[in-house]
Tab-separated table of C-alpha atoms in Angstrom:
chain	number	residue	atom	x	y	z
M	14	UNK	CA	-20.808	-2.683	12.039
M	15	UNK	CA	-23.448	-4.024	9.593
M	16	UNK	CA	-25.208	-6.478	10.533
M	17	UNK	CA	-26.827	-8.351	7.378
M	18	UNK	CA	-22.775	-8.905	6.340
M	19	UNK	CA	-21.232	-9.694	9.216
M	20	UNK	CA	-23.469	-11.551	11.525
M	21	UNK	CA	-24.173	-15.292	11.718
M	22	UNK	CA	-28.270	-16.721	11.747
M	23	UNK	CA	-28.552	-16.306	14.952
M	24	UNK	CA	-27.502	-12.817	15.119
M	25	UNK	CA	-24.249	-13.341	17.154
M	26	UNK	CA	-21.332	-11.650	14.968
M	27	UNK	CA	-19.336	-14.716	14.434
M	28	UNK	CA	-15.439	-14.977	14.872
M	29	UNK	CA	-14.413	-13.947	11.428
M	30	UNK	CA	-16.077	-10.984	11.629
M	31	UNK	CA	-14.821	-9.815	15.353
M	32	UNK	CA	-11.962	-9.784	13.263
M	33	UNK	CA	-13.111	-7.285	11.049
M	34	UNK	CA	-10.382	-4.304	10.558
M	35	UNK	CA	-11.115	-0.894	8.751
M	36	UNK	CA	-8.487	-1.035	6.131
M	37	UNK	CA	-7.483	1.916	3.789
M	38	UNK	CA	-5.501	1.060	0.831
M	39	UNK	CA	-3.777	3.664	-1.396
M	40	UNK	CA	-3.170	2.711	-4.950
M	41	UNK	CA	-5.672	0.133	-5.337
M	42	UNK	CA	-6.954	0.579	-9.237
M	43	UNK	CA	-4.292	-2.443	-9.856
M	44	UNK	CA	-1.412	-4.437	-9.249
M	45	UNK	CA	-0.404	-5.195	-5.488
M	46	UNK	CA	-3.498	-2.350	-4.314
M	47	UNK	CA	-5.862	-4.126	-5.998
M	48	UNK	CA	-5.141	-7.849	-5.107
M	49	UNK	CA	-4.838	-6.526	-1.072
M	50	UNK	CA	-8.201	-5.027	-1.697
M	51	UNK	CA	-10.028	-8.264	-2.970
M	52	UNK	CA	-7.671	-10.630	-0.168
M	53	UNK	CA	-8.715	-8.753	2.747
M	54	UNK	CA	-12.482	-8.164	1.470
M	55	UNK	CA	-12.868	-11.811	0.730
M	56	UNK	CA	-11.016	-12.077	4.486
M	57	UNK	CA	-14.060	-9.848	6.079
M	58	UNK	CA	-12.050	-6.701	6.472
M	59	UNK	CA	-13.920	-3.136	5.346
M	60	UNK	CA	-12.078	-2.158	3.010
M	61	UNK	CA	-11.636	1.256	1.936
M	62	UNK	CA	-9.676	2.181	-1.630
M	63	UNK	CA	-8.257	5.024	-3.165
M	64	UNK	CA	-6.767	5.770	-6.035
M	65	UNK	CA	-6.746	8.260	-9.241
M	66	UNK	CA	-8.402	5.966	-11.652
M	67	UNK	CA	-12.464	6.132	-10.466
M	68	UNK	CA	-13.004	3.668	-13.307
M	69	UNK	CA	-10.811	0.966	-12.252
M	70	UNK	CA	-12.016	1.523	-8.825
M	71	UNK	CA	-15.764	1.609	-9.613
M	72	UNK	CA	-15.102	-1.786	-10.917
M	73	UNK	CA	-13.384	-3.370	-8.469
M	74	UNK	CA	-16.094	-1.988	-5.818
M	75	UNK	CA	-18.723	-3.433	-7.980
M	76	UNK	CA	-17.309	-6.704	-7.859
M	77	UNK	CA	-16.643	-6.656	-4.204
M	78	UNK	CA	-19.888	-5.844	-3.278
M	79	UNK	CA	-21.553	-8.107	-5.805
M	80	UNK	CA	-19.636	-11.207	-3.697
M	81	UNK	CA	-20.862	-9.753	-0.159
M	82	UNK	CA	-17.945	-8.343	1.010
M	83	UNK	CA	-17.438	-4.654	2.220
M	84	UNK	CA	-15.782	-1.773	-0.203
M	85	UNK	CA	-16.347	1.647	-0.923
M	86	UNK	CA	-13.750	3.853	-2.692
M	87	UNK	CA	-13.000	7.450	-2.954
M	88	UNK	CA	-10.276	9.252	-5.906
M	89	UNK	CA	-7.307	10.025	-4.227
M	90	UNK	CA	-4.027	11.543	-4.988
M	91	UNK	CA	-1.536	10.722	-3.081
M	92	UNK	CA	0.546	13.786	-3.458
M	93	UNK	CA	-2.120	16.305	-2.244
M	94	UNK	CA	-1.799	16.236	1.358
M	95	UNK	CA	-5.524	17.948	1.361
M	96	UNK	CA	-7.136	14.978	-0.616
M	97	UNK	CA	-5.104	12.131	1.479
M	98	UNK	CA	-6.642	13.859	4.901
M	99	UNK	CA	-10.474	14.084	2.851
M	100	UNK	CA	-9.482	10.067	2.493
M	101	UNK	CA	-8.823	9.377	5.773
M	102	UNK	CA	-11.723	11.504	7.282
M	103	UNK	CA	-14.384	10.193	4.922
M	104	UNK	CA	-12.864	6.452	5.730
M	105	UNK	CA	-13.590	7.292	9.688
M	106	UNK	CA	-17.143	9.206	8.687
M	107	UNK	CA	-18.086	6.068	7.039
M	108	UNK	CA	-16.855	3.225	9.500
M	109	UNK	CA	-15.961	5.136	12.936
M	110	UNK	CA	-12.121	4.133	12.877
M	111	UNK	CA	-9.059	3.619	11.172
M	112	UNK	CA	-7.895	0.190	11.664
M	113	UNK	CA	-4.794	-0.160	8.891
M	114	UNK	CA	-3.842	2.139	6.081
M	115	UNK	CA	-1.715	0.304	3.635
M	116	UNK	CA	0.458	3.288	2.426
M	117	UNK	CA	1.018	1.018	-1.376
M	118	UNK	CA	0.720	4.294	-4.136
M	119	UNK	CA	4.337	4.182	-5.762
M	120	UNK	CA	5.539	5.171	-9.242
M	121	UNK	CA	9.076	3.693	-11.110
M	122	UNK	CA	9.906	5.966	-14.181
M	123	UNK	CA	13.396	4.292	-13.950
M	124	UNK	CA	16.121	6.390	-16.394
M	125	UNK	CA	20.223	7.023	-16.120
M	126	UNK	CA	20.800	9.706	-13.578
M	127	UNK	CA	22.804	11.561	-16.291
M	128	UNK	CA	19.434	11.161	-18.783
M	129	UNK	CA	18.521	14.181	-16.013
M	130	UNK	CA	14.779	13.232	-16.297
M	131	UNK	CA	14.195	16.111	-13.107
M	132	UNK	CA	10.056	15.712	-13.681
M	133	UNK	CA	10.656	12.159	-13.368
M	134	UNK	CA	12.715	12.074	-10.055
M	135	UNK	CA	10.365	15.066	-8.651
M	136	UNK	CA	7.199	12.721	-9.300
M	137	UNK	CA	8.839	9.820	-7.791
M	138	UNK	CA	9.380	11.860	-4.480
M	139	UNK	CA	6.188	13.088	-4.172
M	140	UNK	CA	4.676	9.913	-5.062
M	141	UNK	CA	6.769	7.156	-3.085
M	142	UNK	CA	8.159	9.808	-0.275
M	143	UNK	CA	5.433	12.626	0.379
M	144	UNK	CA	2.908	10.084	-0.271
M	145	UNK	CA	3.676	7.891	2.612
M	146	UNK	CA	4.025	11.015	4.592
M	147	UNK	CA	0.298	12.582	3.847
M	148	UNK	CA	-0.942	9.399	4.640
M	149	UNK	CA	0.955	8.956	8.174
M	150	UNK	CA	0.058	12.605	8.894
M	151	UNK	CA	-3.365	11.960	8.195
M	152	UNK	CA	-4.039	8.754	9.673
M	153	UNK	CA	-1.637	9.498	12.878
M	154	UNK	CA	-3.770	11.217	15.207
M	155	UNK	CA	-6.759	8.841	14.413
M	156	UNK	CA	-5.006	6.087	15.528
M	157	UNK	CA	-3.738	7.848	18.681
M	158	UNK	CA	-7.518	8.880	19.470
M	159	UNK	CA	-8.669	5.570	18.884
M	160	UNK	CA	-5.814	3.629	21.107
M	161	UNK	CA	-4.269	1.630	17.786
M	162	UNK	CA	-3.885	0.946	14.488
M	163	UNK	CA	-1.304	-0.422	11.777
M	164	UNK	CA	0.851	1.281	9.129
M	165	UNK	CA	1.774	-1.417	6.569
M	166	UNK	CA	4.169	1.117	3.741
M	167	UNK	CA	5.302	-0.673	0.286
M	168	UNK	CA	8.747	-0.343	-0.168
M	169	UNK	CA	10.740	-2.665	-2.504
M	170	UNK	CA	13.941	-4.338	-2.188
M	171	UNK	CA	15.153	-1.628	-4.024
M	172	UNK	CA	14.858	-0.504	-0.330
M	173	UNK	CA	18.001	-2.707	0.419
M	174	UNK	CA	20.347	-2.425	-2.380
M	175	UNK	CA	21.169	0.060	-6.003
M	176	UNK	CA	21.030	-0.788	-9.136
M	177	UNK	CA	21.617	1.331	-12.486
M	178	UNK	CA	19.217	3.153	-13.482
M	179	UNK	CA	17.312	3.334	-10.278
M	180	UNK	CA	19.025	5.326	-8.060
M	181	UNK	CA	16.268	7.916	-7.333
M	182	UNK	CA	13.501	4.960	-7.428
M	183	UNK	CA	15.573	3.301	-4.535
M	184	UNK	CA	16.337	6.635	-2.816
M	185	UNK	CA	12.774	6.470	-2.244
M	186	UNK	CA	12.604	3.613	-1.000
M	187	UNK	CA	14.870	3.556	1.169
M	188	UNK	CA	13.513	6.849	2.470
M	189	UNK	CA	9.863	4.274	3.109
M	190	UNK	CA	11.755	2.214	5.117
M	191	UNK	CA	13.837	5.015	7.091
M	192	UNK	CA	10.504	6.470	7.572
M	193	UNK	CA	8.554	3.394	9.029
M	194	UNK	CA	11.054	2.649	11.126
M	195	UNK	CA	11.604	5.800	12.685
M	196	UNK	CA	7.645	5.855	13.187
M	197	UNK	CA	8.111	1.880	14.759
M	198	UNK	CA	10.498	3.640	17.282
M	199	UNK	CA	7.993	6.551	17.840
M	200	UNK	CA	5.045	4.349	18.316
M	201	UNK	CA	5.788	1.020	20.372
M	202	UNK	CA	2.779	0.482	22.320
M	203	UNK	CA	-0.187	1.302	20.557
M	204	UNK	CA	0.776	1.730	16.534
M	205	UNK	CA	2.052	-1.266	14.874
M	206	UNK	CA	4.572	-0.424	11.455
M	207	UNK	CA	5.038	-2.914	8.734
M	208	UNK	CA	7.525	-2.442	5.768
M	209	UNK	CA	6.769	-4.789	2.732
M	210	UNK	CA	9.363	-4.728	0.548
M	211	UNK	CA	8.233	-6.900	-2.972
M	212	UNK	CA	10.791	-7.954	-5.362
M	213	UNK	CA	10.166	-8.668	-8.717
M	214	UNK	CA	6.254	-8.145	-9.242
M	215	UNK	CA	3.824	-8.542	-11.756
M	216	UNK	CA	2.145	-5.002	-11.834
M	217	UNK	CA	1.819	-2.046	-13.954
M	218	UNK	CA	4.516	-0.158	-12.274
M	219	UNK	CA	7.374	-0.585	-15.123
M	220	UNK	CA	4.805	0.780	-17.532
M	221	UNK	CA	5.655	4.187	-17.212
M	222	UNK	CA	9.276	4.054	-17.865
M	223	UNK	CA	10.068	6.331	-20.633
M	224	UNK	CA	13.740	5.944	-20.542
M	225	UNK	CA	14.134	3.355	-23.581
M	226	UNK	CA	17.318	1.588	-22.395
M	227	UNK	CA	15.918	1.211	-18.630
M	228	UNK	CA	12.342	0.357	-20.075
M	229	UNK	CA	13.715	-2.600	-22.101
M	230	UNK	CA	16.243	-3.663	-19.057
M	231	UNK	CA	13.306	-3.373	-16.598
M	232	UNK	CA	11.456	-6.106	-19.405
M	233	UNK	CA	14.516	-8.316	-18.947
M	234	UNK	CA	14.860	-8.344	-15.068
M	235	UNK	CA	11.294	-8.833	-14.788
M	236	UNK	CA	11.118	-12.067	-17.257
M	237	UNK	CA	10.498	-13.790	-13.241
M	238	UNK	CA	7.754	-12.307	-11.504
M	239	UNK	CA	5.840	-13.108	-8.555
M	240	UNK	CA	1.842	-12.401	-8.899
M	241	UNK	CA	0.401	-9.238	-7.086
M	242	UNK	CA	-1.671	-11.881	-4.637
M	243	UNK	CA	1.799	-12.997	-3.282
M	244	UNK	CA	2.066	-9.881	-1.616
M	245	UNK	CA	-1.087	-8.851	-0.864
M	246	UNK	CA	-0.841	-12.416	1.197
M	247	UNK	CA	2.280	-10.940	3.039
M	248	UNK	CA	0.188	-7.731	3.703
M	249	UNK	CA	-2.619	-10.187	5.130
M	250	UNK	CA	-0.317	-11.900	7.007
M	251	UNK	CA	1.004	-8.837	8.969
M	252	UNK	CA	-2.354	-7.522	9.191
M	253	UNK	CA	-3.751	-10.640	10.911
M	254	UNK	CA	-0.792	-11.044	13.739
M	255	UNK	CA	-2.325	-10.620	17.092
M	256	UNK	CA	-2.295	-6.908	18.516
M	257	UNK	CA	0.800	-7.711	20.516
M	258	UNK	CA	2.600	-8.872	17.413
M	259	UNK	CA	4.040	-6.319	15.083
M	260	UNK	CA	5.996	-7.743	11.901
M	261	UNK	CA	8.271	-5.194	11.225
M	262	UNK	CA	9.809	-6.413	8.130
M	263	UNK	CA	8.564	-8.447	5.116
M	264	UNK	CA	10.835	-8.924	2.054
M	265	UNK	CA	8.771	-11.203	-0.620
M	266	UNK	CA	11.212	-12.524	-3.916
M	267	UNK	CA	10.358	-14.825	-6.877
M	268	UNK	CA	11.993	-18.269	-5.569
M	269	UNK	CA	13.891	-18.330	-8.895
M	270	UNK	CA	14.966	-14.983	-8.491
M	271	UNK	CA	18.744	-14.216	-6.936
M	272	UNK	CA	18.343	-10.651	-6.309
């Protein structure tokens, strides 16, 4: 651990930064990855980002770093079980553990099932399914070295009910939650699994909807939104229960929201 960030005057690391976790985050260029990033910086975590977009990520290192806190960033994509162990393995070069990886990468090209949009439904699973799993695989046995860690996946409460035009998009997500809890099961002890499920979100995750009648009914449902920092506190929160505390389940709606 450095100690010009994370040591008080005297050279005693204060109490904040005992509680300093390695923290990888998938999908951080925006949205939800991108507020958890600057949250648990500010919070003295290490935080470690991926994502496709090196620009966005440059940036948002820049400014990290500029304000004292810890960052670094590699590209990543998600779907390239190869590149998502390269993350994880430069993370533990860099820092000498794995602490939390925040599985948050997700795509929502919503569209009619009979629209048969098969490139669509094929990214979604390797995005919001295989993606989850490269990171688990990858991050797995580091944790079991080390004695610990935390899994926090980004579902969606798509991940507890259907609606038109998201069928696949929820079969995803339900598959994050199946998945995290059959890893909970697998790992009481020394691995703690959290399942965030956001509702309605401000993000750019409806931006790549090229259906036209689910783009414009995705701009209707998400007239009430919740900012990205609302659930990048829930992510803190789970992150920052004591070791023998694992929240299992977080569901985070706009109060004005019914669904």
């Amino acid at each position: 651990m450095s100690t010009d960030k994370h040591t008080n005057e005297s050279g005693r690391q204060d109490a904040h930064a005992a509680a300093s976790k390695v923290v990888l985050i998938t999908g951080a260029s925006s949205g939800i990855g991108a507020a958890t990033a600057r949250l648990l910086a500010a919070g003295g975590h290490r935080v470690f980002l991926g994502a496709r977009r090196t620009d966005r990520l440059e940036a948002l290192v820049g400014e990290l770093v500029a304000a004292g806190h810890s960052a670094a960033y590699r590209r990543l994509d998600v779907t390239d079980a190869a590149d998502v162990q390269s993350f994880v393995d430069v993370a533990r070069a860099v820092h000498g553990r794995v602490d939390v990886l925040v599985n948050n990468a997700g795509v929502m090209p919503l569209s009619p099932l009979e629209a048969l949009r098969t490139e669509e439904w094929d990214r979604m699973l390797d995005v919001n399914v295989r993606g989850v799993l490269h990171g688990i695989a990858a991050a797995l046995p580091v944790m079991r070295v080390q004695g610990g860690g935390h899994f926090v996946n980004i579902a969606s409460v798509g991940a507890y009910e259907v609606s038109p035009t998201a069928a696949v998009y929820c079969a995803t997500k339900f598959a994050v939650r199946a998945l995290s809890e059959g890893l909970r099961q697998e790992s009481a002890g020394d691995i703690r699994v959290t399942v965030v499920s956001p509702g309605v979100t401000e993000s750019e995750l409806a931006d790549g909807i090229g259906d036209p009648s689910a783009r414009q009914a995705m701009r209707d449902y998400r007239s009430v939104a919740v900012p990205a920092s609302a659930i990048a506190d829930a992510i803190a929160y789970a992150i920052g229960r004591p070791a023998d505390v694992d929240v299992n389940e977080l569901v985070v709606r706009p109060s004005a929201s019914a669904r």
